[in-house]
Short mmCIF file of C-alpha atoms (C1' of nucleotides) in Angstrom, two decimals:
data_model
loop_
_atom_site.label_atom_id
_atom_site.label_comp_id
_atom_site.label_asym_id
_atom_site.label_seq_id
_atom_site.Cartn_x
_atom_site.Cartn_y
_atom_site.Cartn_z
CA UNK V 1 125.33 -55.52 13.82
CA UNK V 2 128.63 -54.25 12.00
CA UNK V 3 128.69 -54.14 8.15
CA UNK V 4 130.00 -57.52 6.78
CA UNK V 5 133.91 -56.86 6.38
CA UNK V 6 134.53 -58.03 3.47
CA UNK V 7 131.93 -55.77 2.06
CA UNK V 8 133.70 -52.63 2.66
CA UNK V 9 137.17 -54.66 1.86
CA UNK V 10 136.05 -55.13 -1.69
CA UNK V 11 134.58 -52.08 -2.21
CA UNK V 12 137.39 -49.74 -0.94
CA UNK V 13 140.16 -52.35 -3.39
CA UNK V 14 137.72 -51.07 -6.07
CA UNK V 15 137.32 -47.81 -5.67
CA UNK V 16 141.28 -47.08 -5.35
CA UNK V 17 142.30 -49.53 -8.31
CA UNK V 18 139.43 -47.96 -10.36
CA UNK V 19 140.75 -44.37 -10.00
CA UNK V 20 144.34 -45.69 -10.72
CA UNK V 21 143.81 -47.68 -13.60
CA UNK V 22 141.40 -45.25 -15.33
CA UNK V 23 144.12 -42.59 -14.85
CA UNK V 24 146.67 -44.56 -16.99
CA UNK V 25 143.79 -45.37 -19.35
CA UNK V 26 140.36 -43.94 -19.77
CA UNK V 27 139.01 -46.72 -21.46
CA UNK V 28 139.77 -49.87 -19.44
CA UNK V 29 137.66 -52.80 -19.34
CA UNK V 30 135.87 -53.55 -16.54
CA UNK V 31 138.24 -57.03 -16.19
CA UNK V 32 141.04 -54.81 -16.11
CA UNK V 33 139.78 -52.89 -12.94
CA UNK V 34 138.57 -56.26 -11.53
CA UNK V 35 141.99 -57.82 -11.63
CA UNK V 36 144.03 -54.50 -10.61
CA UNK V 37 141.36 -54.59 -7.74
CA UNK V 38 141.91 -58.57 -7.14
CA UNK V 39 138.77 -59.04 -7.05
CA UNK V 40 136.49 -61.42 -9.34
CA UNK V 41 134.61 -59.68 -11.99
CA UNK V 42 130.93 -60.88 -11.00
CA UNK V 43 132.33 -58.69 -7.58
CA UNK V 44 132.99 -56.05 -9.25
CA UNK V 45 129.45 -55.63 -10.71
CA UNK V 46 127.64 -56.74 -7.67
CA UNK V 47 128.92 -53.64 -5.83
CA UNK V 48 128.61 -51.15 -9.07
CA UNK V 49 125.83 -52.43 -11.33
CA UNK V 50 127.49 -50.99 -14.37
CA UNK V 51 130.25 -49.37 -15.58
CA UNK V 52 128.49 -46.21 -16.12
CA UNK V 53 127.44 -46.38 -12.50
CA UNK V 54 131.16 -47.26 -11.40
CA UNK V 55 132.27 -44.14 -13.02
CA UNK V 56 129.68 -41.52 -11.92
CA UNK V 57 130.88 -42.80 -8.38
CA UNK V 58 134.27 -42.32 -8.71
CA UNK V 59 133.74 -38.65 -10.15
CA UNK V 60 130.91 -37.97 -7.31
CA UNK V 61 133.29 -38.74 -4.88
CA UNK V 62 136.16 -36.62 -6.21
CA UNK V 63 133.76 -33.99 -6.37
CA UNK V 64 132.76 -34.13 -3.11
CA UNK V 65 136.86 -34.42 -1.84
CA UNK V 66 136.82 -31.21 -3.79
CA UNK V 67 133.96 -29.40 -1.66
CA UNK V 68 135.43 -30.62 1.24
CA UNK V 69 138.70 -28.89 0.83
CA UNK V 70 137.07 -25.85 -0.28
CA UNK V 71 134.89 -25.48 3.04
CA UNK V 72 135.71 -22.73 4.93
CA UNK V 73 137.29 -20.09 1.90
CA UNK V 74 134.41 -18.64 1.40
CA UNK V 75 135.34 -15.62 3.30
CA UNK V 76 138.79 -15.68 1.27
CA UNK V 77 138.33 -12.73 -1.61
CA UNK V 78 140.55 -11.78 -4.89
CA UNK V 79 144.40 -13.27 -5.29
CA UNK V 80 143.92 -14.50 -1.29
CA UNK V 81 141.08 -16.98 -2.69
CA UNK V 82 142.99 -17.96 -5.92
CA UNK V 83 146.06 -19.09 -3.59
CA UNK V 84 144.03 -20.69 -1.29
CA UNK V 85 142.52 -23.15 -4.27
CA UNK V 86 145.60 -23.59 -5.25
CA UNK V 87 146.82 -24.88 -2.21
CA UNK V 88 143.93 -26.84 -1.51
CA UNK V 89 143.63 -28.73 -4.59
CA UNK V 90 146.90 -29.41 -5.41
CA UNK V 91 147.16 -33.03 -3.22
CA UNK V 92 144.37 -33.81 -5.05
CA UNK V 93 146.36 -33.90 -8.51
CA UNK V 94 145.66 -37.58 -9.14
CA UNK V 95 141.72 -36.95 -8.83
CA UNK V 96 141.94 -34.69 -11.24
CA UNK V 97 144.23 -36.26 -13.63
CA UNK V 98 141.58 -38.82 -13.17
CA UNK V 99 138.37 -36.95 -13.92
CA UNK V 100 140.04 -34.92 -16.73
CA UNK V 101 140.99 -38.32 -18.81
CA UNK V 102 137.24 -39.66 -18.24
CA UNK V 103 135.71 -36.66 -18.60
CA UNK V 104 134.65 -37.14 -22.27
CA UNK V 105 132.49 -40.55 -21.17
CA UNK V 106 130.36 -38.39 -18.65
CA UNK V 107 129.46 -35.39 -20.46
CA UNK V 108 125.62 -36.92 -20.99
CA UNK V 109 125.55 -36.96 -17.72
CA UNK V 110 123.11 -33.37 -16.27
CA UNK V 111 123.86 -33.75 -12.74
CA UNK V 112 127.81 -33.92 -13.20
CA UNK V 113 127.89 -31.41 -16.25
CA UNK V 114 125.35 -29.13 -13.93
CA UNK V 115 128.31 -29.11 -10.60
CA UNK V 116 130.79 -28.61 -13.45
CA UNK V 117 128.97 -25.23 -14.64
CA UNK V 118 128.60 -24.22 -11.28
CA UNK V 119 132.28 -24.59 -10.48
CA UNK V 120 132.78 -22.52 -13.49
CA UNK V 121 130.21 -19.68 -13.20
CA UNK V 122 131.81 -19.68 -9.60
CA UNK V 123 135.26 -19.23 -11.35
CA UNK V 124 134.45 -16.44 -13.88
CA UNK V 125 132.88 -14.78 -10.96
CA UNK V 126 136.24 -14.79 -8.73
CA UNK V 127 138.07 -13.52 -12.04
CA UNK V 128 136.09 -10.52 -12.17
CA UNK V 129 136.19 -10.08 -8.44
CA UNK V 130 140.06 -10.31 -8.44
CA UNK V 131 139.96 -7.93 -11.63
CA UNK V 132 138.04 -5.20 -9.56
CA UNK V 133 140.58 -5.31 -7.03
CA UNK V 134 143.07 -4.79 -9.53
CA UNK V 135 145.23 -7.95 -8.63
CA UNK V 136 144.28 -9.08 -12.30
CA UNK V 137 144.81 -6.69 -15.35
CA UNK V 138 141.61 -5.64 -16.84
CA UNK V 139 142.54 -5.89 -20.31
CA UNK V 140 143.01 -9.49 -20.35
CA UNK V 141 139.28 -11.14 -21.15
CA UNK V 142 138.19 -13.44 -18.67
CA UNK V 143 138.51 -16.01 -20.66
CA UNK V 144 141.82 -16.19 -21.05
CA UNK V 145 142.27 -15.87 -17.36
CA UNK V 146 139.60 -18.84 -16.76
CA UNK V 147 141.28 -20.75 -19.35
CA UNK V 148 145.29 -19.92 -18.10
CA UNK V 149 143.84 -21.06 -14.55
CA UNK V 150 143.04 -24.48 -15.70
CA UNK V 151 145.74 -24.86 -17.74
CA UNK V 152 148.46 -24.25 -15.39
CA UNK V 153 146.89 -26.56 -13.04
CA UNK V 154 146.59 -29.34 -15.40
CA UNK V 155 150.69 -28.49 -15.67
CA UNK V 156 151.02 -28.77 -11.92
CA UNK V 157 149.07 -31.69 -11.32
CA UNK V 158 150.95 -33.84 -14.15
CA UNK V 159 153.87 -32.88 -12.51
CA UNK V 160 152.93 -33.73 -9.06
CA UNK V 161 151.51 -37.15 -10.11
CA UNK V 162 154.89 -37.86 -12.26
CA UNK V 163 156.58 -37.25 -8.80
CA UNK V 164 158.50 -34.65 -10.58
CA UNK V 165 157.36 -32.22 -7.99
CA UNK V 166 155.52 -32.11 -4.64
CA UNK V 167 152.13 -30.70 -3.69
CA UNK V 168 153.68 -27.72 -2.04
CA UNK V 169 156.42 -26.69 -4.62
CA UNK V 170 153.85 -27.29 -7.29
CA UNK V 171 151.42 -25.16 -5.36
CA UNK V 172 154.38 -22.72 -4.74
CA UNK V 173 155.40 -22.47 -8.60
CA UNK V 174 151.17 -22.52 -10.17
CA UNK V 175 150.58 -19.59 -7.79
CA UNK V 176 153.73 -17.72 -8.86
CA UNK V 177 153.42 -18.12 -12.96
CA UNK V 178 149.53 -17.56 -12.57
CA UNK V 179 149.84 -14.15 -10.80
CA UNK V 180 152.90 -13.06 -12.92
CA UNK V 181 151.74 -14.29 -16.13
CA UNK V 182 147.94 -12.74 -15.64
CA UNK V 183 148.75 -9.50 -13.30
CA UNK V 184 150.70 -7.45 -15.96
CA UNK J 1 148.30 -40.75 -67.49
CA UNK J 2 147.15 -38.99 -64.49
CA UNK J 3 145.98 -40.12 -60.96
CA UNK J 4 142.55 -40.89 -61.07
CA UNK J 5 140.43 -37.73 -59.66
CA UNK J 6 138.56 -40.25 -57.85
CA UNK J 7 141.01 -41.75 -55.31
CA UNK J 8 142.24 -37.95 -54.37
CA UNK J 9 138.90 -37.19 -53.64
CA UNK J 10 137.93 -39.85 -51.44
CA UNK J 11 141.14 -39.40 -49.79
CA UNK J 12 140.97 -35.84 -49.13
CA UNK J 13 137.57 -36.14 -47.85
CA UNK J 14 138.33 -39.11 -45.43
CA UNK J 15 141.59 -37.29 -43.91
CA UNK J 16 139.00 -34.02 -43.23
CA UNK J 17 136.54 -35.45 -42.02
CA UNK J 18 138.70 -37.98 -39.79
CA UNK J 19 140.34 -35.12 -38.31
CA UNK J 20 137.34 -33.38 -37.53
CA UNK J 21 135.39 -36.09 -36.09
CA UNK J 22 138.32 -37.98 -34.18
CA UNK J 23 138.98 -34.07 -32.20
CA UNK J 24 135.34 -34.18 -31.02
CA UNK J 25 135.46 -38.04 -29.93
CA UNK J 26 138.70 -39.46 -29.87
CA UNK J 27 137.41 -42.81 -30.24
CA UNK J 28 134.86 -42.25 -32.87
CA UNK J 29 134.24 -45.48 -34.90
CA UNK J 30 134.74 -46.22 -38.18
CA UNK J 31 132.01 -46.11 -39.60
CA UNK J 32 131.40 -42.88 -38.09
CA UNK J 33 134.19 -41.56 -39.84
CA UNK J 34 133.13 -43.01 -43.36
CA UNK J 35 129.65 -41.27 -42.65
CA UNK J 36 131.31 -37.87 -42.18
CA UNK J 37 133.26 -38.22 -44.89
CA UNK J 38 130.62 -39.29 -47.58
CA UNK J 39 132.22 -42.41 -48.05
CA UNK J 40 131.10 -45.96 -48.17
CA UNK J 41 132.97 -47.70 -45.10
CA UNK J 42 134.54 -50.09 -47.75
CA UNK J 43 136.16 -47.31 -49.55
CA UNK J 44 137.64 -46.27 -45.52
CA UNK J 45 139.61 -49.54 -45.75
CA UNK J 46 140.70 -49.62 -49.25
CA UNK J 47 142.61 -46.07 -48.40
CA UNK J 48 143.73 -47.20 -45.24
CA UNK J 49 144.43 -50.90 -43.77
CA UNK J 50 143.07 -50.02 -40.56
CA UNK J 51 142.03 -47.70 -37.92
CA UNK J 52 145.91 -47.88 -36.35
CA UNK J 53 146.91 -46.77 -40.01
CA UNK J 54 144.65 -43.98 -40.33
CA UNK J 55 145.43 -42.33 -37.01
CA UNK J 56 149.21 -42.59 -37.72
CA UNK J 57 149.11 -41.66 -41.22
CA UNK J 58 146.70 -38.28 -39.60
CA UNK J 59 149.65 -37.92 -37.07
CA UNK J 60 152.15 -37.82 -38.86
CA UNK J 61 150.50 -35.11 -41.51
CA UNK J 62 150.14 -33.12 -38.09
CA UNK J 63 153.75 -33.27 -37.41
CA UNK J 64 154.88 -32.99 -40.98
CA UNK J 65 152.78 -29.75 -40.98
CA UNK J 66 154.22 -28.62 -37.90
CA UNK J 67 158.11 -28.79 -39.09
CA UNK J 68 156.83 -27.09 -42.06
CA UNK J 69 155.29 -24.28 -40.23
CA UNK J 70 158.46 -24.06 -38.03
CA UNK J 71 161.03 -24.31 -40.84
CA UNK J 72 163.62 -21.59 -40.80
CA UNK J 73 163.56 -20.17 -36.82
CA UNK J 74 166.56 -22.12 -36.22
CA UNK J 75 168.57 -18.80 -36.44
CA UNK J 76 166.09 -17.06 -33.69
CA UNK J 77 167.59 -17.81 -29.83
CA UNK J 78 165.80 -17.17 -26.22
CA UNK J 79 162.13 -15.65 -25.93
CA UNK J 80 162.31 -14.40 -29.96
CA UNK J 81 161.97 -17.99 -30.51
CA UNK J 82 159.14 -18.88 -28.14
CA UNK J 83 157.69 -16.43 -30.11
CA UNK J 84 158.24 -17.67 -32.90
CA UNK J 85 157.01 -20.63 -32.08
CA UNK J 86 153.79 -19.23 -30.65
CA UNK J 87 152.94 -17.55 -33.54
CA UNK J 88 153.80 -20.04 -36.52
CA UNK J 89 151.74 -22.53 -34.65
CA UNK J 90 148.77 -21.23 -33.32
CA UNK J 91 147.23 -21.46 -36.56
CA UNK J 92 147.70 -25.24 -36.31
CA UNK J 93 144.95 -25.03 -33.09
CA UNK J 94 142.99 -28.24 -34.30
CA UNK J 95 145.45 -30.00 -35.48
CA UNK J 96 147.11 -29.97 -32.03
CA UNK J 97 143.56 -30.39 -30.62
CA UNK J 98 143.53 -33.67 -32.56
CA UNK J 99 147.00 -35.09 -31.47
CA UNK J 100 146.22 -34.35 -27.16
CA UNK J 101 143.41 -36.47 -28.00
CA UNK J 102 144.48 -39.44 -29.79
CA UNK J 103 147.54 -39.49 -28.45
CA UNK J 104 146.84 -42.32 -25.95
CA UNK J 105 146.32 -44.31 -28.61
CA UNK J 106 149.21 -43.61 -30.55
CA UNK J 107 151.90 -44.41 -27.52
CA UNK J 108 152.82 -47.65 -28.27
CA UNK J 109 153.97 -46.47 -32.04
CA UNK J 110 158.01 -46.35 -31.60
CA UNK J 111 158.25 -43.70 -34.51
CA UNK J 112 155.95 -41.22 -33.00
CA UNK J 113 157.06 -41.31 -29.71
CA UNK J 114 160.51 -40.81 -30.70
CA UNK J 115 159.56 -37.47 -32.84
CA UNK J 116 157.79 -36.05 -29.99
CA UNK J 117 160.77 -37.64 -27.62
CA UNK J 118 162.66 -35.30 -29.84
CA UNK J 119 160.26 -32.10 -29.84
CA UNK J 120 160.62 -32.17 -25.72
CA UNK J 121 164.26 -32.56 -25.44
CA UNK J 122 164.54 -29.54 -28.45
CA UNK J 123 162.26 -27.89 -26.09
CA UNK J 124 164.21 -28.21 -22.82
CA UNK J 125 167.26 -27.20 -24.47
CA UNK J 126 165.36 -23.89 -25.88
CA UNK J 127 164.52 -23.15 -21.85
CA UNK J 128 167.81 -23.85 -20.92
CA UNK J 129 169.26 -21.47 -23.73
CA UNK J 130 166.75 -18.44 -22.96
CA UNK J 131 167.48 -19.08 -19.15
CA UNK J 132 171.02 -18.17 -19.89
CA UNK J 133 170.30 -15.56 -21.70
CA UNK J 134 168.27 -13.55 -18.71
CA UNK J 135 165.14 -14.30 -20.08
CA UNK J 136 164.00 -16.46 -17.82
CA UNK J 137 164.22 -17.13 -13.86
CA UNK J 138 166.98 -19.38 -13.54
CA UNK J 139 165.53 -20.29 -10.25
CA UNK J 140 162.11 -21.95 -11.76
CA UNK J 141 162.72 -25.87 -12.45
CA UNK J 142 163.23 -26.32 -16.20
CA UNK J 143 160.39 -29.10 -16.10
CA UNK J 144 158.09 -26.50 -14.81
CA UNK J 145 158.82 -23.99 -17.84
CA UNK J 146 158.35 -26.80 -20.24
CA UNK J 147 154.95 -27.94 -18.69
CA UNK J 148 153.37 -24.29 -18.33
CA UNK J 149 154.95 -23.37 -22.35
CA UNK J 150 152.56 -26.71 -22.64
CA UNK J 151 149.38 -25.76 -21.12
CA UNK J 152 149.39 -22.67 -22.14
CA UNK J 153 149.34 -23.42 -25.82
CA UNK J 154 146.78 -25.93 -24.64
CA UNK J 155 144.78 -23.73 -23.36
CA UNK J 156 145.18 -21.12 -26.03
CA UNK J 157 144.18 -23.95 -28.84
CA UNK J 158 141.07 -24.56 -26.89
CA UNK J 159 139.82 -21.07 -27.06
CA UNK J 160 140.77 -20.78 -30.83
CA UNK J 161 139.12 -23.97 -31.64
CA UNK J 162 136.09 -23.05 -29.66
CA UNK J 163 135.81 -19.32 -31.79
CA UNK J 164 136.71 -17.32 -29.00
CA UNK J 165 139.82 -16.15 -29.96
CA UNK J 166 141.39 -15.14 -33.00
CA UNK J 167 144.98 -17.03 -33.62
CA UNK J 168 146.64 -14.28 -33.49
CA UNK J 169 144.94 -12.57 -30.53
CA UNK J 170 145.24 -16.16 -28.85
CA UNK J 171 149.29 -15.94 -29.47
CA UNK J 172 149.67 -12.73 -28.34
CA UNK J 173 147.74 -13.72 -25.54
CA UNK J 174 149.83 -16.52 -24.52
CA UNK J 175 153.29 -14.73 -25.61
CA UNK J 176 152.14 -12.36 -22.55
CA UNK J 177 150.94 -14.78 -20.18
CA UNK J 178 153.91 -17.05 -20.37
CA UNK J 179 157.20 -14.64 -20.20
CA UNK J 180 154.86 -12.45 -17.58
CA UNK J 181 154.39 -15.78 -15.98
CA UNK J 182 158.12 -17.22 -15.91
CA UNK J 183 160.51 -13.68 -16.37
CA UNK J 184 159.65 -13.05 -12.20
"C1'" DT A 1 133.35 -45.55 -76.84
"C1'" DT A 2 135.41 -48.96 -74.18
"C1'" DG A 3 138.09 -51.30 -70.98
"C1'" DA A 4 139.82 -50.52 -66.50
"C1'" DC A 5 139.02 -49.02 -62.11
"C1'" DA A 6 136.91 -46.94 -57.88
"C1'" DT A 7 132.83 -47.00 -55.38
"C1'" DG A 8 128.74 -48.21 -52.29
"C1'" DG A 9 126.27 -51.53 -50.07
"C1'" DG A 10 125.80 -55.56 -47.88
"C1'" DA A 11 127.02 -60.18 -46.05
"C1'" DC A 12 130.20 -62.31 -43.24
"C1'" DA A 13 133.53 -63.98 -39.66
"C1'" DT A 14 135.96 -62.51 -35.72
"C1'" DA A 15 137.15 -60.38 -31.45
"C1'" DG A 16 136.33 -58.10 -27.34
"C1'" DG A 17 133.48 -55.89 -23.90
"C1'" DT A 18 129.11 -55.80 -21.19
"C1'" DG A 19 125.95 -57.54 -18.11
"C1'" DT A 20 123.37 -61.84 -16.09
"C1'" DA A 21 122.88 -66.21 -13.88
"C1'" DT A 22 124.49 -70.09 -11.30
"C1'" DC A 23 127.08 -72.75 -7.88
"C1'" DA A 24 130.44 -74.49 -4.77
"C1'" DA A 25 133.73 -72.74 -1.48
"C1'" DA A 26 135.17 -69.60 1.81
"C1'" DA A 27 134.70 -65.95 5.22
"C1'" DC A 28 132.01 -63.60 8.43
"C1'" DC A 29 128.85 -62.44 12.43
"C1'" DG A 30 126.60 -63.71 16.50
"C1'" DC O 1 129.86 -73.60 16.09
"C1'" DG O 2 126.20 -72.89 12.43
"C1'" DG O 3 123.51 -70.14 9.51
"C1'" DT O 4 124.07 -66.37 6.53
"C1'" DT O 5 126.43 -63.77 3.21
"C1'" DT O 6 130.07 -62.74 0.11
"C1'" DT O 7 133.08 -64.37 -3.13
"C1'" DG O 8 135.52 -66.40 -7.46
"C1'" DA O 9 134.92 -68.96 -11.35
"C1'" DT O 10 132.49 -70.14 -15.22
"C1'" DA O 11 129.18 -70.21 -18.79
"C1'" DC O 12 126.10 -67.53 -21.30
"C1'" DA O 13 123.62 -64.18 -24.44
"C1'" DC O 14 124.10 -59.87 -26.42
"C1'" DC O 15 126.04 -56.08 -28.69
"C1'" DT O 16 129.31 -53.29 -31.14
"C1'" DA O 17 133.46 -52.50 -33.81
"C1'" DT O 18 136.88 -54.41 -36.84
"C1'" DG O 19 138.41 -56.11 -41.08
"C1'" DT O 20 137.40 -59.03 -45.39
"C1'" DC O 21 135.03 -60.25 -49.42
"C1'" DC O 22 132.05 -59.76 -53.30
"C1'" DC O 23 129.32 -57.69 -56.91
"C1'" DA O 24 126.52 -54.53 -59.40
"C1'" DT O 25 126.91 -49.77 -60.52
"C1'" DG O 26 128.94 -45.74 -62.05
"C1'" DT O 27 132.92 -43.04 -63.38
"C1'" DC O 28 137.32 -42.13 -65.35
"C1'" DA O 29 141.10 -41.90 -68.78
"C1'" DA O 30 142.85 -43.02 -73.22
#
DNA sequence: TTGACATGGGACATAGGTGTATCAAAACCG
DNA sequence: CGGTTTTGATACACCTATGTCCCATGTCAA
């Protein structure tokens, strides 16, 4: 017995006019999502029971997008690694465009804020890794190189998602600025 | 016959505290605001119509401050005015802190949207100006300089509002980073 | 001191968002 | 086809934030 179709028709017109309109603005109503979706509001909570619920979905599921892409670089060690993310991540821009705007709305939430810490323990560790290797001056605290990092992402990624520039010039130019700007 | 000490007061405290409390929650309500003031919510409204006026009247103190700060660099060309720049307004950390936050809910105001309309295109012409002058790859998009001078204040503010830097560590930081970053 | 004025607190109406319940119509699966 | 399930629409109660109004109280300036 197959899963009823228009099931998985709803919820997949949800999900993807969720992420979109929540990019352009945080703090849409749920009718908003419900019409970009065309879908009836009472749908819209019969398949997320609240918006709180809606929202820890979408974020679970770009995190996961995120672990996927990241499979298989564990081996990858110093500036080689840092590339690699970059390259990885970047045709993801819109997911993170997303989950930086609704960010603020999930920070009560442990098991999100918990990934998030790991992702940046994991982060401060590659910094010093990369430092020891001496493809990242020493004298810059890693901090600053943590913080530069996400920064010139969040530059790429509004570019990319403005169309201004594609995932592999973007990619091309983050890698470039981060390794000049932090390296000397 | 002078002002009466009273309405200065109130008013002082309410633009404070505003500031303050709008950069941790963006949409903080009123009434949150008159509590970190030490003001009777009443007293919010008699100093300011509404919650639209408030924000724009905090805005444009930001930006008033800002062409203050940056009064008289007109003379400096290329990277001695990114410097410049960098250094006159790192100070200003929360303040900018403040306006990436409300900003979404200041983009339907014509007037502010045509200063900072302004600030970018003064911007673009500064990159375009230093680029000429050997101070910057020619061959990096223009858009790309702009959007990593961006993130990298950005991400300089954060660390300054957070304690860990020092402004002036944090600018000399970010002078570094960026013409490390865009020179090559 | 005194008249004018700012304030705090509270009551109030309004608007908008959230989440629930119901029902007839439509789409699906077998 | 026929029973089941999903759907859209609507009505509903609830809550929170906004903005207004009023009045007793306390403070200021002349």
């Amino acid at each position: 017995m197959k899963r009823d179709q228009r099931l998985v028709q709803s919820e997949t017109a949800i999900v993807e006019a969720a992420l979109k309109t929540l990019i352009t603005n945080p703090s849409a109503a749920m009718s908003e999502i419900a019409i970009a979706a065309d879908v009836g509001r009472a749908t819209l909570y019969r398949h997320f029971e609240t918006r709180e619920v809606l929202i820890k979905a979408l974020v679970v599921d770009c995190m996961k997008e995120t672990e996927i892409a990241l499979k298989g670089i564990e081996h990858l060690k110093g500036r080689a690694a840092f590339e690699a993310i970059f390259d990885l991540l970047m045709p993801l821009a819109d997911r993170y465009q997303f989950m930086a705007g609704i960010w603020s709305q999930v920070q009560n939430d442990k098991d999100l804020v918990k990934i998030e810490a790991g992702w940046k323990k994991d982060m401060q560790a590659l910094v010093k890794q990369t430092k020891k290797r001496g493809e990242i001056n020493r004298d810059i605290p890693s901090e600053w190189i943590v913080a530069v990092f996400d920064s010139t992402f969040a530059a790429a990624w509004v570019l990319v998602s403005s169309g201004d520039l594609s995932p592999s010039d973007a990619a091309r130019y983050a890698k470039q600025t981060f390794f000049s700007g932090c390296a000397g």
